mmCIF file of C-alpha atoms in Angstrom:
data_model
loop_
_atom_site.group_PDB
_atom_site.id
_atom_site.type_symbol
_atom_site.label_atom_id
_atom_site.label_comp_id
_atom_site.label_asym_id
_atom_site.label_seq_id
_atom_site.Cartn_x
_atom_site.Cartn_y
_atom_site.Cartn_z
ATOM 1 C CA UNK A 14 -17.039 -14.073 -5.280
ATOM 2 C CA UNK A 15 -14.490 -13.334 -2.551
ATOM 3 C CA UNK A 16 -13.122 -10.213 -4.224
ATOM 4 C CA UNK A 17 -12.484 -8.457 -7.537
ATOM 5 C CA UNK A 18 -11.842 -10.677 -10.566
ATOM 6 C CA UNK A 19 -9.834 -9.573 -13.641
ATOM 7 C CA UNK A 20 -10.811 -10.517 -17.184
ATOM 8 C CA UNK A 21 -7.893 -9.979 -19.579
ATOM 9 C CA UNK A 22 -8.510 -9.374 -23.294
ATOM 10 C CA UNK A 23 -5.933 -8.862 -26.049
ATOM 11 C CA UNK A 24 -5.951 -8.682 -29.844
ATOM 12 C CA UNK A 25 -3.923 -7.574 -32.870
ATOM 13 C CA UNK A 26 -5.737 -4.254 -33.327
ATOM 14 C CA UNK A 27 -8.298 -1.884 -31.868
ATOM 15 C CA UNK A 28 -11.260 -3.251 -33.792
ATOM 16 C CA UNK A 29 -10.215 -6.825 -33.075
ATOM 17 C CA UNK A 30 -9.987 -5.983 -29.367
ATOM 18 C CA UNK A 31 -13.514 -4.588 -29.394
ATOM 19 C CA UNK A 32 -14.673 -7.698 -31.252
ATOM 20 C CA UNK A 33 -13.042 -9.927 -28.634
ATOM 21 C CA UNK A 34 -14.800 -7.995 -25.886
ATOM 22 C CA UNK A 35 -18.178 -8.306 -27.627
ATOM 23 C CA UNK A 36 -17.717 -12.041 -28.233
ATOM 24 C CA UNK A 37 -16.696 -12.647 -24.615
ATOM 25 C CA UNK A 38 -19.642 -10.652 -23.285
ATOM 26 C CA UNK A 39 -22.032 -12.653 -25.456
ATOM 27 C CA UNK A 40 -20.478 -15.969 -24.443
ATOM 28 C CA UNK A 41 -20.589 -15.209 -20.721
ATOM 29 C CA UNK A 42 -24.158 -13.938 -20.936
ATOM 30 C CA UNK A 43 -25.231 -17.107 -22.746
ATOM 31 C CA UNK A 44 -23.680 -19.378 -20.098
ATOM 32 C CA UNK A 45 -24.827 -18.241 -16.630
ATOM 33 C CA UNK A 46 -23.395 -21.402 -15.024
ATOM 34 C CA UNK A 47 -19.755 -20.408 -15.560
ATOM 35 C CA UNK A 48 -18.423 -18.315 -12.677
ATOM 36 C CA UNK A 49 -16.520 -15.034 -13.116
ATOM 37 C CA UNK A 50 -13.452 -16.623 -11.497
ATOM 38 C CA UNK A 51 -13.525 -19.526 -13.985
ATOM 39 C CA UNK A 52 -13.700 -17.074 -16.879
ATOM 40 C CA UNK A 53 -10.797 -15.103 -15.438
ATOM 41 C CA UNK A 54 -8.544 -18.147 -15.039
ATOM 42 C CA UNK A 55 -9.402 -19.366 -18.532
ATOM 43 C CA UNK A 56 -8.467 -16.003 -20.033
ATOM 44 C CA UNK A 57 -5.167 -15.891 -18.121
ATOM 45 C CA UNK A 58 -4.187 -19.379 -19.209
ATOM 46 C CA UNK A 59 -5.032 -18.809 -22.873
ATOM 47 C CA UNK A 60 -4.171 -15.120 -23.329
ATOM 48 C CA UNK A 61 -1.952 -14.022 -26.193
ATOM 49 C CA UNK A 62 0.660 -11.288 -25.931
ATOM 50 C CA UNK A 63 -0.771 -8.875 -28.505
ATOM 51 C CA UNK A 64 -0.087 -5.140 -28.142
ATOM 52 C CA UNK A 65 -3.759 -4.162 -27.907
ATOM 53 C CA UNK A 66 -4.881 -5.156 -24.416
ATOM 54 C CA UNK A 67 -7.432 -4.333 -21.771
ATOM 55 C CA UNK A 68 -8.468 -5.636 -18.363
ATOM 56 C CA UNK A 69 -11.972 -5.554 -16.937
ATOM 57 C CA UNK A 70 -12.046 -5.757 -13.127
ATOM 58 C CA UNK A 71 -15.318 -6.341 -11.319
ATOM 59 C CA UNK A 72 -16.920 -7.607 -8.139
ATOM 60 C CA UNK A 73 -19.662 -9.545 -9.960
ATOM 61 C CA UNK A 74 -20.797 -10.778 -13.364
ATOM 62 C CA UNK A 75 -22.939 -7.705 -14.047
ATOM 63 C CA UNK A 76 -20.053 -5.292 -13.491
ATOM 64 C CA UNK A 77 -17.639 -7.387 -15.561
ATOM 65 C CA UNK A 78 -20.030 -7.696 -18.505
ATOM 66 C CA UNK A 79 -20.730 -3.944 -18.349
ATOM 67 C CA UNK A 80 -16.990 -3.299 -18.602
ATOM 68 C CA UNK A 81 -16.729 -5.620 -21.608
ATOM 69 C CA UNK A 82 -19.628 -3.898 -23.328
ATOM 70 C CA UNK A 83 -17.974 -0.509 -22.758
ATOM 71 C CA UNK A 84 -14.743 -1.845 -24.254
ATOM 72 C CA UNK A 85 -16.668 -3.209 -27.249
ATOM 73 C CA UNK A 86 -18.281 0.211 -27.769
ATOM 74 C CA UNK A 87 -15.000 2.101 -27.358
ATOM 75 C CA UNK A 88 -16.292 3.882 -24.255
ATOM 76 C CA UNK A 89 -14.747 4.415 -20.811
ATOM 77 C CA UNK A 90 -16.063 2.514 -17.795
ATOM 78 C CA UNK A 91 -14.998 2.356 -14.116
ATOM 79 C CA UNK A 92 -14.393 -1.395 -14.427
ATOM 80 C CA UNK A 93 -12.227 -1.012 -17.540
ATOM 81 C CA UNK A 94 -8.455 -0.634 -17.373
ATOM 82 C CA UNK A 95 -7.112 0.166 -20.802
ATOM 83 C CA UNK A 96 -3.913 2.023 -21.769
ATOM 84 C CA UNK A 97 -5.722 4.069 -24.374
ATOM 85 C CA UNK A 98 -9.360 3.850 -23.213
ATOM 86 C CA UNK A 99 -10.174 1.296 -25.914
ATOM 87 C CA UNK A 100 -8.923 3.497 -28.750
ATOM 88 C CA UNK A 101 -5.200 2.780 -29.017
ATOM 89 C CA UNK A 102 -2.331 0.473 -28.139
ATOM 90 C CA UNK A 103 -0.205 -0.098 -25.094
ATOM 91 C CA UNK A 104 2.860 2.058 -24.565
ATOM 92 C CA UNK A 105 5.519 -0.193 -26.029
ATOM 93 C CA UNK A 106 8.221 2.290 -25.014
ATOM 94 C CA UNK A 107 7.553 1.789 -21.296
ATOM 95 C CA UNK A 108 9.654 -0.484 -19.121
ATOM 96 C CA UNK A 109 8.657 -3.267 -16.759
ATOM 97 C CA UNK A 110 10.034 -3.250 -13.212
ATOM 98 C CA UNK A 111 9.594 -6.063 -10.689
ATOM 99 C CA UNK A 112 9.368 -4.914 -7.051
ATOM 100 C CA UNK A 113 9.835 -7.643 -4.423
ATOM 101 C CA UNK A 114 8.343 -6.960 -0.999
ATOM 102 C CA UNK A 115 9.753 -7.446 2.485
ATOM 103 C CA UNK A 116 8.285 -8.972 5.630
ATOM 104 C CA UNK A 117 4.788 -7.948 6.602
ATOM 105 C CA UNK A 118 3.400 -8.967 3.200
ATOM 106 C CA UNK A 119 3.171 -12.672 4.118
ATOM 107 C CA UNK A 120 -0.195 -14.336 4.698
ATOM 108 C CA UNK A 121 -1.286 -17.947 5.285
ATOM 109 C CA UNK A 122 -1.899 -19.820 2.044
ATOM 110 C CA UNK A 123 -0.126 -17.279 -0.134
ATOM 111 C CA UNK A 124 0.573 -18.785 -3.539
ATOM 112 C CA UNK A 125 -1.378 -21.988 -2.858
ATOM 113 C CA UNK A 126 -3.872 -21.320 -5.644
ATOM 114 C CA UNK A 127 -1.100 -20.635 -8.148
ATOM 115 C CA UNK A 128 0.778 -23.733 -6.958
ATOM 116 C CA UNK A 129 -2.182 -25.967 -7.795
ATOM 117 C CA UNK A 130 -2.980 -24.279 -11.133
ATOM 118 C CA UNK A 131 0.344 -23.546 -12.826
ATOM 119 C CA UNK A 132 3.045 -26.238 -13.240
ATOM 120 C CA UNK A 133 5.720 -23.585 -13.797
ATOM 121 C CA UNK A 134 4.927 -22.013 -10.426
ATOM 122 C CA UNK A 135 4.802 -25.470 -8.788
ATOM 123 C CA UNK A 136 8.204 -26.489 -10.132
ATOM 124 C CA UNK A 137 9.869 -23.230 -9.083
ATOM 125 C CA UNK A 138 8.348 -23.214 -5.584
ATOM 126 C CA UNK A 139 9.382 -26.845 -5.019
ATOM 127 C CA UNK A 140 12.912 -26.126 -6.268
ATOM 128 C CA UNK A 141 13.359 -23.286 -3.772
ATOM 129 C CA UNK A 142 11.887 -25.401 -0.951
ATOM 130 C CA UNK A 143 14.356 -28.196 -1.742
ATOM 131 C CA UNK A 144 17.227 -25.772 -1.106
ATOM 132 C CA UNK A 145 15.706 -24.205 2.031
ATOM 133 C CA UNK A 146 14.058 -27.135 3.829
ATOM 134 C CA UNK A 147 17.350 -28.622 5.156
ATOM 135 C CA UNK A 148 17.791 -25.412 7.178
ATOM 136 C CA UNK A 149 14.256 -25.386 8.639
ATOM 137 C CA UNK A 150 12.527 -27.329 11.394
ATOM 138 C CA UNK A 151 9.268 -27.642 9.410
ATOM 139 C CA UNK A 152 8.833 -28.125 5.631
ATOM 140 C CA UNK A 153 8.415 -24.671 4.135
ATOM 141 C CA UNK A 154 5.486 -25.555 1.866
ATOM 142 C CA UNK A 155 3.553 -26.972 4.823
ATOM 143 C CA UNK A 156 3.983 -23.716 6.741
ATOM 144 C CA UNK A 157 3.287 -21.415 3.780
ATOM 145 C CA UNK A 158 0.182 -23.170 2.469
ATOM 146 C CA UNK A 159 -1.338 -24.479 5.698
ATOM 147 C CA UNK A 160 -4.500 -22.970 7.147
ATOM 148 C CA UNK A 161 -3.804 -24.667 10.471
ATOM 149 C CA UNK A 162 -3.646 -21.910 13.147
ATOM 150 C CA UNK A 163 -0.334 -23.170 14.545
ATOM 151 C CA UNK A 164 1.428 -23.063 11.187
ATOM 152 C CA UNK A 165 -0.313 -19.820 10.238
ATOM 153 C CA UNK A 166 1.198 -18.217 13.344
ATOM 154 C CA UNK A 167 4.570 -19.763 12.528
ATOM 155 C CA UNK A 168 4.546 -17.999 9.140
ATOM 156 C CA UNK A 169 4.818 -14.661 10.949
ATOM 157 C CA UNK A 170 8.105 -15.706 12.582
ATOM 158 C CA UNK A 171 11.006 -14.252 10.644
ATOM 159 C CA UNK A 172 12.578 -17.627 9.816
ATOM 160 C CA UNK A 173 9.506 -18.736 7.885
ATOM 161 C CA UNK A 174 8.287 -15.320 6.724
ATOM 162 C CA UNK A 175 11.588 -14.652 4.938
ATOM 163 C CA UNK A 176 11.961 -18.083 3.382
ATOM 164 C CA UNK A 177 8.298 -18.312 2.311
ATOM 165 C CA UNK A 178 8.319 -14.846 0.742
ATOM 166 C CA UNK A 179 11.508 -15.664 -1.154
ATOM 167 C CA UNK A 180 9.993 -18.897 -2.505
ATOM 168 C CA UNK A 181 6.857 -16.997 -3.527
ATOM 169 C CA UNK A 182 8.894 -14.230 -5.201
ATOM 170 C CA UNK A 183 10.934 -16.641 -7.298
ATOM 171 C CA UNK A 184 7.928 -18.740 -8.300
ATOM 172 C CA UNK A 185 5.970 -15.626 -9.300
ATOM 173 C CA UNK A 186 8.889 -14.333 -11.372
ATOM 174 C CA UNK A 187 9.207 -17.699 -13.154
ATOM 175 C CA UNK A 188 5.452 -17.768 -13.807
ATOM 176 C CA UNK A 189 5.494 -14.270 -15.299
ATOM 177 C CA UNK A 190 8.536 -15.216 -17.389
ATOM 178 C CA UNK A 191 6.600 -18.181 -18.806
ATOM 179 C CA UNK A 192 3.857 -15.747 -19.850
ATOM 180 C CA UNK A 193 6.325 -13.551 -21.698
ATOM 181 C CA UNK A 194 6.604 -10.867 -19.015
ATOM 182 C CA UNK A 195 10.247 -9.986 -18.366
ATOM 183 C CA UNK A 196 11.588 -7.192 -16.117
ATOM 184 C CA UNK A 197 13.772 -4.434 -17.539
ATOM 185 C CA UNK A 198 14.912 -3.704 -13.975
ATOM 186 C CA UNK A 199 14.344 -5.121 -10.492
ATOM 187 C CA UNK A 200 14.252 -3.719 -6.977
ATOM 188 C CA UNK A 201 13.405 -5.227 -3.603
ATOM 189 C CA UNK A 202 13.048 -4.321 0.042
ATOM 190 C CA UNK A 203 14.638 -6.418 2.800
ATOM 191 C CA UNK A 204 14.246 -10.119 1.883
ATOM 192 C CA UNK A 205 12.861 -8.951 -1.444
ATOM 193 C CA UNK A 206 16.229 -7.462 -2.326
ATOM 194 C CA UNK A 207 17.732 -10.961 -2.395
ATOM 195 C CA UNK A 208 15.002 -12.122 -4.772
ATOM 196 C CA UNK A 209 15.702 -9.095 -6.955
ATOM 197 C CA UNK A 210 19.428 -9.862 -6.949
ATOM 198 C CA UNK A 211 18.801 -13.455 -8.020
ATOM 199 C CA UNK A 212 16.448 -12.424 -10.842
ATOM 200 C CA UNK A 213 19.087 -9.908 -11.960
ATOM 201 C CA UNK A 214 21.677 -12.691 -12.119
ATOM 202 C CA UNK A 215 23.816 -11.646 -9.143
ATOM 203 C CA UNK A 216 23.354 -15.054 -7.462
ATOM 204 C CA UNK A 217 22.437 -18.446 -8.858
ATOM 205 C CA UNK A 218 19.553 -20.092 -7.026
ATOM 206 C CA UNK A 219 21.594 -22.318 -4.667
ATOM 207 C CA UNK A 220 23.671 -19.332 -3.475
ATOM 208 C CA UNK A 221 20.596 -17.119 -3.184
ATOM 209 C CA UNK A 222 18.965 -19.790 -1.017
ATOM 210 C CA UNK A 223 22.090 -20.083 1.130
ATOM 211 C CA UNK A 224 21.940 -16.335 1.669
ATOM 212 C CA UNK A 225 18.225 -16.433 2.518
ATOM 213 C CA UNK A 226 18.666 -19.381 4.888
ATOM 214 C CA UNK A 227 21.546 -17.712 6.735
ATOM 215 C CA UNK A 228 19.714 -14.412 7.050
ATOM 216 C CA UNK A 229 16.417 -15.960 8.147
ATOM 217 C CA UNK A 230 17.828 -18.380 10.713
ATOM 218 C CA UNK A 231 20.293 -15.918 12.231
ATOM 219 C CA UNK A 232 17.555 -13.325 12.664
ATOM 220 C CA UNK A 233 15.182 -16.000 13.923
ATOM 221 C CA UNK A 234 17.549 -16.935 16.753
ATOM 222 C CA UNK A 235 17.747 -13.375 18.048
ATOM 223 C CA UNK A 236 15.778 -12.554 21.219
ATOM 224 C CA UNK A 237 12.271 -11.256 20.632
ATOM 225 C CA UNK A 238 10.970 -8.040 22.158
ATOM 226 C CA UNK A 239 11.069 -5.720 19.176
ATOM 227 C CA UNK A 240 8.460 -4.513 16.741
ATOM 228 C CA UNK A 241 7.875 -2.221 13.769
ATOM 229 C CA UNK A 242 5.167 0.274 12.892
ATOM 230 C CA UNK A 243 4.196 2.543 10.030
ATOM 231 C CA UNK A 244 3.399 6.162 10.801
ATOM 232 C CA UNK A 245 1.930 8.736 8.427
ATOM 233 C CA UNK A 246 4.753 11.190 9.065
ATOM 234 C CA UNK A 247 7.994 12.229 7.395
ATOM 235 C CA UNK A 248 11.430 11.335 8.771
ATOM 236 C CA UNK A 249 11.955 15.015 9.646
ATOM 237 C CA UNK A 250 8.719 15.054 11.647
ATOM 238 C CA UNK A 251 9.808 11.931 13.532
ATOM 239 C CA UNK A 252 13.355 13.117 14.185
ATOM 240 C CA UNK A 253 12.618 14.561 17.642
ATOM 241 C CA UNK A 254 10.895 11.380 18.858
ATOM 242 C CA UNK A 255 13.705 9.169 17.569
ATOM 243 C CA UNK A 256 16.414 11.356 19.100
ATOM 244 C CA UNK A 257 14.669 11.211 22.472
ATOM 245 C CA UNK A 258 15.321 7.462 22.595
ATOM 246 C CA UNK A 259 19.048 7.777 21.831
ATOM 247 C CA UNK A 260 19.211 5.548 18.768
ATOM 248 C CA UNK A 261 17.156 2.656 20.149
ATOM 249 C CA UNK A 262 14.411 3.293 17.584
ATOM 250 C CA UNK A 263 15.384 3.559 13.916
ATOM 251 C CA UNK A 264 13.816 4.411 10.602
ATOM 252 C CA UNK A 265 13.529 1.002 8.971
ATOM 253 C CA UNK A 266 12.021 2.065 5.643
ATOM 254 C CA UNK A 267 10.412 4.968 3.847
ATOM 255 C CA UNK A 268 7.268 3.645 2.160
ATOM 256 C CA UNK A 269 6.380 7.038 0.691
ATOM 257 C CA UNK A 270 7.662 10.547 1.418
ATOM 258 C CA UNK A 271 4.946 10.843 4.081
ATOM 259 C CA UNK A 272 4.813 7.276 5.395
ATOM 260 C CA UNK A 273 7.688 6.028 7.522
ATOM 261 C CA UNK A 274 8.404 2.646 9.121
ATOM 262 C CA UNK A 275 10.079 2.731 12.544
ATOM 263 C CA UNK A 276 11.684 -0.209 14.337
ATOM 264 C CA UNK A 277 12.876 -0.877 17.863
ATOM 265 C CA UNK A 278 11.830 -2.106 21.343
ATOM 266 C CA UNK A 279 8.097 -2.762 21.640
ATOM 267 C CA UNK A 280 7.448 -0.223 24.409
ATOM 268 C CA UNK A 281 9.251 2.618 22.647
ATOM 269 C CA UNK A 282 7.715 1.968 19.217
ATOM 270 C CA UNK A 283 4.287 1.700 20.849
ATOM 271 C CA UNK A 284 4.763 5.023 22.656
ATOM 272 C CA UNK A 285 5.833 6.850 19.493
ATOM 273 C CA UNK A 286 2.944 5.365 17.519
ATOM 274 C CA UNK A 287 0.452 6.381 20.218
ATOM 275 C CA UNK A 288 1.820 9.935 20.181
ATOM 276 C CA UNK A 289 1.267 10.292 16.443
ATOM 277 C CA UNK A 290 -2.095 8.571 16.527
ATOM 278 C CA UNK A 291 -3.202 11.144 19.092
ATOM 279 C CA UNK A 292 -2.180 13.824 16.587
ATOM 280 C CA UNK A 293 -4.592 12.327 14.064
ATOM 281 C CA UNK A 294 -1.981 10.502 12.000
ATOM 282 C CA UNK A 295 -2.581 6.983 10.727
ATOM 283 C CA UNK A 296 -0.395 4.316 12.359
ATOM 284 C CA UNK A 297 -0.175 0.541 12.035
ATOM 285 C CA UNK A 298 1.838 -2.059 13.904
ATOM 286 C CA UNK A 299 3.405 -4.555 11.499
ATOM 287 C CA UNK A 300 3.104 -8.327 11.849
ATOM 288 C CA UNK A 301 6.744 -9.127 12.557
ATOM 289 C CA UNK A 302 8.623 -11.171 15.150
ATOM 290 C CA UNK A 303 11.589 -8.821 15.597
ATOM 291 C CA UNK A 304 12.659 -5.207 15.168
ATOM 292 C CA UNK A 305 14.250 -5.508 11.744
ATOM 293 C CA UNK A 306 16.493 -2.797 10.304
ATOM 294 C CA UNK A 307 17.281 -1.539 13.807
ATOM 295 C CA UNK A 308 20.238 -1.884 16.223
ATOM 296 C CA UNK A 309 18.580 -5.048 17.554
ATOM 297 C CA UNK A 310 20.003 -6.792 14.467
ATOM 298 C CA UNK A 311 23.609 -5.847 15.249
ATOM 299 C CA UNK A 312 24.557 -9.118 17.055
ATOM 300 C CA UNK A 313 24.195 -11.131 13.840
ATOM 301 C CA UNK A 314 26.284 -8.881 11.585
ATOM 302 C CA UNK A 315 29.561 -10.746 12.063
ATOM 303 C CA UNK A 316 28.171 -14.293 11.766
ATOM 304 C CA UNK A 317 26.089 -13.192 8.801
ATOM 305 C CA UNK A 318 29.167 -11.828 7.036
ATOM 306 C CA UNK A 319 30.968 -15.107 7.676
ATOM 307 C CA UNK A 320 28.020 -17.171 6.438
ATOM 308 C CA UNK A 321 27.901 -15.438 3.055
ATOM 309 C CA UNK A 322 31.618 -14.854 2.523
ATOM 310 C CA UNK A 323 31.947 -17.835 0.171
ATOM 311 C CA UNK A 324 29.028 -16.978 -2.107
ATOM 312 C CA UNK A 325 29.750 -16.272 -5.773
ATOM 313 C CA UNK A 326 28.644 -12.841 -6.963
ATOM 314 C CA UNK A 327 28.063 -11.974 -10.632
ATOM 315 C CA UNK A 328 27.495 -8.624 -12.357
ATOM 316 C CA UNK A 329 23.746 -8.105 -12.830
ATOM 317 C CA UNK A 330 22.409 -8.787 -16.303
ATOM 318 C CA UNK A 331 19.641 -6.180 -15.863
ATOM 319 C CA UNK A 332 19.657 -3.108 -13.629
ATOM 320 C CA UNK A 333 19.314 -3.950 -9.937
ATOM 321 C CA UNK A 334 18.027 -0.749 -8.352
ATOM 322 C CA UNK A 335 19.269 0.193 -4.891
ATOM 323 C CA UNK A 336 16.428 0.967 -2.515
ATOM 324 C CA UNK A 337 18.714 3.427 -0.739
ATOM 325 C CA UNK A 338 19.767 5.536 -3.730
ATOM 326 C CA UNK A 339 17.189 4.732 -6.404
ATOM 327 C CA UNK A 340 20.083 4.111 -8.790
ATOM 328 C CA UNK A 341 21.445 0.886 -10.320
#
């Protein structure tokens, strides 16, 4: 196994859920040839949407079976994720929110496994690629799914990082929709905010892709020389360092109240990061091609506005949460 595997179990009631767990544990124990990953995929493909649910997450067969046995006995276990510790139902009053990520979350081959396993994901990914490929030098799917070092490096360039993440976001949302999982609200950061807007009904897919293509290619044509970094510090703590560089370095995002993303020229961002690392704070340079959400983006503002001026905007059908205010 390359990492943790989830086994999803659901049933109509508590006792039925425990019975499902016991039956699955017995079946897996009796068939040592089937791999944990194969069991996991089978459960995901065949799962029903009953209110009584649990997930067992483990690194190996022994840990997964132990979690199932704990579920069957109505006992807690470190491998068991259950809304009511195997004694009750899920919280049907809760809401589901989809959060779509920005650049830095891309990786070579992302979504390839889902593309080959789920026709719904395949169809959605191909549909987005059909809209975006005319704007790109290389076919998007080839860049996103390739393990070739040249294409893997290309995925980190903003033109392909943005477009590939958007295609992944939309395909994932369609796949979840096909499984009966629908968001009550959506929010996104950076390129993810466009995916959120599309899922909320603000843009149809062709217009959303036009927006993504314009944003990605305009940013991609900007000169390089910028970078971004996360620092385990608050904006107030960073204020002095940012002021010392007279607006050249900006706060690009606030991951948590104590984790801030800064953006700007490579030398300045590197100096600030080194200063805080020397203070014992955790820092990390992001895998990006430009200094996004900083003044280095200013040259594209006017052409970007012109490129999207003819898009059709619709009122959202579900709340689209602003990542600046936290409000719809």
